[in-house]
Amino acid sequence: MNYWEDPGPGYGVLPPRAAVRSDAPRLSLNGRWRFRWTPSVPPAGFEAPDFDDSDWDWLPVPSSWPMHGHGSPAYTNQKYPFPVDPPYVPDENPTGDHRLAFELPSSWSGPTVLRFDGVDSCARVWLNGVELGVTRGSRLPAEFAVGDLLRPGRNVLAVRVHQWSSGSYLEDQDMWWLPGIFRDVTLISRPVDADVFVHADYVDGSGVLRVESAPGAIVRIPELDVEVPTGRTVAIPGAEPWSAEAPRLYDAVVELPGERIALRIGFRTVEIVDGVLRVNGRRIVFHGVNRHEHDPVFGRAVPLERLREELLVMKRHNINAIRTSHYPPDTRLLELCDELGFWVMDECDYESHGFMLIDWRGNPADDPRFLDASLDRMRRTVERDKNHPCVVMWSLGNEAGVGSNLSAMAAWTRERDPSRPVHYEGDLTCADVDVYSRMYASHAEVEAIGKRAEKPLDDPVLDARRRAMPFVLCEYSHAGGNGPGGLPEYEELFDSYERCQGGFLWEWMEHGILRADGSYGYGGDFGEELHDGTYVLDGLVFPDLTPQPVLAEVHKVYEPVRLTIADEVLTVTNRYDVLDTSHLCFHWDLTDEGVVVQSGTLDIPVIASGESATIKLPALPPQDRERWLTVRAVLTQDCAWAGAGHELTFTQASLTPGTSIGRLAQPEVAAVGPMGIARAHTASAGALSTTAAAVGGEVEVGPGVFHPVTGRLVRLQGWDVEHVPLELWRAPTQHDARTWDATTLDRKTRWVDAGLDRLRYRTVAVERTGDELVVTTMVGAAATDARVLTTYRWRSDGERLMAEVEVEPLGEWTVPWARLGVTFGLPGRLHTMTWFGLGPGQAYPDSRSAARIGRYTSTIDDLQVPYLYPQENGARGDVRWAELSGAAGKLRLTGDPHVALTVRRWTTAELAAAEHPADLHPGDQVWITLDALQHGLGSPTSGAPILPPHDLQPRKHTFRFSLGS
Ligand code: IPT
């Protein structure tokens, strides 16, 4: 058997211990190394100190070598990209040989370890020609004792890294396969067995500390005047607790023989009481994200600055928790989580998802040959990270089925660290864990779980045990492309049911890889013979950490303070786990048609966590123009992650009767609109089998000119116009194009089968009745009798062109519509849009919490969201009026009821055909679509069905709009 295929954990590696900062001398071996890449395993020999590597390439270490032109990144979700034959891997096993010659400082002495913080996936290591051993477990550290082998002066380190190994079977996470020495390499002069384990509880208002370490060591916490021998338990009455919201840390030093270890201690106690997870006695709610470690340029070697920036962006968007999907992160991330404040679920580097595709036959999680490796991974996770207050839960791994190795990992963890609950989602019986966890459970199922009324397990003992557990969604609301929708409804469940303690959105970042042409690649862009395409693009932020629109939605939904206004009363509810509201101030403003007319600050008493207060607002008179009151909660002072004035949340209330934000179901329309178009008779469908006579030459209605035969608008205020009378289709989003459940068809397929993307239009009648032009069109697709009868009534007041559009589905409709809209192709020389409606970002029926009524201006180009896989995007919701302007002139557009607007320089068909943003080229026209109704975004990609009000079922509908300057 080849050593890389041995199912064990490797050999020669020291027992795992905590990652610490100490004053032990250390020498970073990061830097330029010599490197040779081969597509399969070459003969050894390169480890000899005098081996001539002068014709090898240079490679930075740490690095993921495919990001530096050696081999290629490859993306698969569940599928193993090699035959499933554990523990064996193919001969085609890309191998990177690394060599570094380094000088040992003359002052160097004492026992020394060589530490690798992460090597993907298997490394064999030699120092000065002598083998140190073999390590697997990519995202886990490995230390080798090297004291005797070091020489004064020049030393040569040789590391052979294989892309594939037996370890790959345990590392089938949904991400790029990126081999390399991707974390730090360090030489540290410290005893090979020195370790510390901090137990820092918070009990009855007091810190309780015990530090396990070598006998005779002393712990000092100067700020608390503590100086105790390790091993002794001390109560520290003055200590303040640590939480994600108030991350109070105390600097401490442990003095060991020959080494001083610097610690940052946070006092907190995690427990499950009466079926609820509590920290320091308080129920907490995870407003979390799943976070993979990815950099678009460096792959898995993520620079420290980026780690910090990621966390700052999270904090600024009210995210308070991280699941380290699906492996322990760079340890510096956990240091930052301690400091900035996050609840962390620390997950072992363990996933064998590809076995699901073969009905879990041969799953290594249940194969005794993999027992040692399984335990080794769990040990290395817990030992490395055990001293971080941010880590409040251990997770055995992700999607590894069930098996005795998982049970052994759980048992070991519980024994080693009883202070933190154990999590693993993959076993529904929860036999090995302390917390009930699901991924992508629907709202309805979460509600049942919230009531502790979920479907019972067959085994009554296990069922009773599980039913008494707290519940988390370890993954929910898949953020692939434009989406997800449905977040507020999950949040309501977390608010309503004590047991539902939040969850972790899937997922934080899009794993796009930056290519030479400046575009981001995804699965299939690197010549992979097997890949999962765009499924790797499912983040809340773009690869450069720019927020996607959904992050604004997350920010609002995860609000730590909720503001509501009803009957001139403002209610402020404190949703923090711990904090009161003393760090906040509350601003208000009053706008008339989006223009601020008054503003001020509200005096609100300090509200404790979990409490609310009501404040009577002064009577504010309504006004002719739409008047809205906005209240915002902002930070009073700068804090570690945002400046004074940073907004945590807002609310809006209309002071104009009859105006509102279309939050859920979209309004049906009154018969007569304010534009004064009286509804004429509706032609009955049966009478429409013949084409009505044309009305002669071109027809003029105010600023509009219509085609005499088709009745379509062809010119408007002198501009040539292309008019699509009815649109039911959109460029499919990633969520439109995929479902989780193989038994249901995705929306894209259903829409394409129904022909929504290839509608044909038959003019039924073009009639002039008085000053009204009535155009009736039958709309349908080939091969189906599902049609839509569309009747336009056009009028003008001399300046504006006004339309009332009545839409009636006929025949058998078996699919929802993507939208109900009309499109106009206008001159390309339009540049800017100003609108009064929801903004500043996009809004869809089930993702519009963050949008607020206001007056906004944007260039047409900036209205687009450059999703890495082009798709429907950028709709501005509830638009009352909009003005497009540019060199071509101006066009004012109004909607009644409000319309959604998308404005683009390409057509829907072009958007749908594009595979990367660079495929989209501005044409000669600006295409503007007015939607009366839209289908929601949902999150079907991973299973949760779209909620019915957001599911646009074919229906009779009338809407009105006007065009003119
Ligand atoms: C779930 C995985 O746990 C996660 O890694 C990611 O692949 C996610 O799916 C993407 O949707 S697996 C679950 C949907 C069966």
Coordinates of N, CA and C in Angstrom, one line a residue, residues 10 113 129 165 231 243 275 280 313 334 366 408 453 524 610 619 644 669 735 752 764 862 951:
G10 N -1.5 8.9 9.5 CA -0.2 9.3 9.2 C 0.7 8.8 10.3
V113 N 10.0 22.0 17.4 CA 9.0 21.4 16.5 C 8.9 22.1 15.2
G129 N 17.3 15.5 4.8 CA 17.3 14.2 4.2 C 16.7 13.1 5.1
S165 N -5.4 11.4 -1.4 CA -4.9 10.4 -0.5 C -6.1 9.8 0.2
G231 N -4.0 24.2 37.4 CA -4.6 23.1 38.1 C -5.6 23.5 39.2
S243 N -19.3 37.4 25.8 CA -20.4 37.0 24.9 C -20.1 37.5 23.5
G275 N -34.0 22.1 27.7 CA -34.2 22.0 26.2 C -33.7 23.3 25.5
N280 N -24.1 31.7 29.7 CA -24.2 32.6 30.9 C -25.7 32.8 31.3
V313 N -17.3 42.9 8.0 CA -18.5 42.9 7.1 C -19.6 42.2 7.8
L334 N -10.2 32.5 14.6 CA -10.9 32.3 15.9 C -10.4 33.4 16.9
D366 N -18.1 4.7 8.8 CA -18.5 3.5 9.4 C -17.5 2.3 9.1
A408 N -17.6 7.3 17.9 CA -16.4 7.4 18.7 C -15.9 8.8 18.8
A453 N -43.1 19.2 18.2 CA -44.2 18.3 17.6 C -43.7 17.7 16.3
G524 N -16.3 24.1 -13.9 CA -16.3 23.9 -15.4 C -15.5 24.9 -16.1
G610 N -34.4 41.4 25.6 CA -35.7 40.7 25.7 C -36.8 41.6 26.1
A619 N -48.4 63.5 16.8 CA -49.3 63.4 15.7 C -48.7 64.1 14.5
A644 N -19.5 55.5 14.8 CA -20.7 56.1 15.3 C -21.6 56.4 14.2
V669 N -56.3 44.9 -7.9 CA -56.5 46.3 -8.3 C -58.0 46.7 -8.3
H735 N -31.6 29.8 -8.4 CA -32.7 29.1 -7.7 C -33.8 28.6 -8.7
V752 N -39.6 26.7 -19.3 CA -39.2 26.5 -20.7 C -40.1 25.5 -21.3
V764 N -55.6 40.3 -31.8 CA -57.0 39.9 -31.9 C -57.8 41.1 -32.4
D862 N -25.4 51.0 -12.9 CA -25.3 50.7 -11.5 C -26.6 50.0 -11.0
D951 N -45.4 32.8 -4.7 CA -45.4 31.9 -5.9 C -46.4 32.4 -6.8

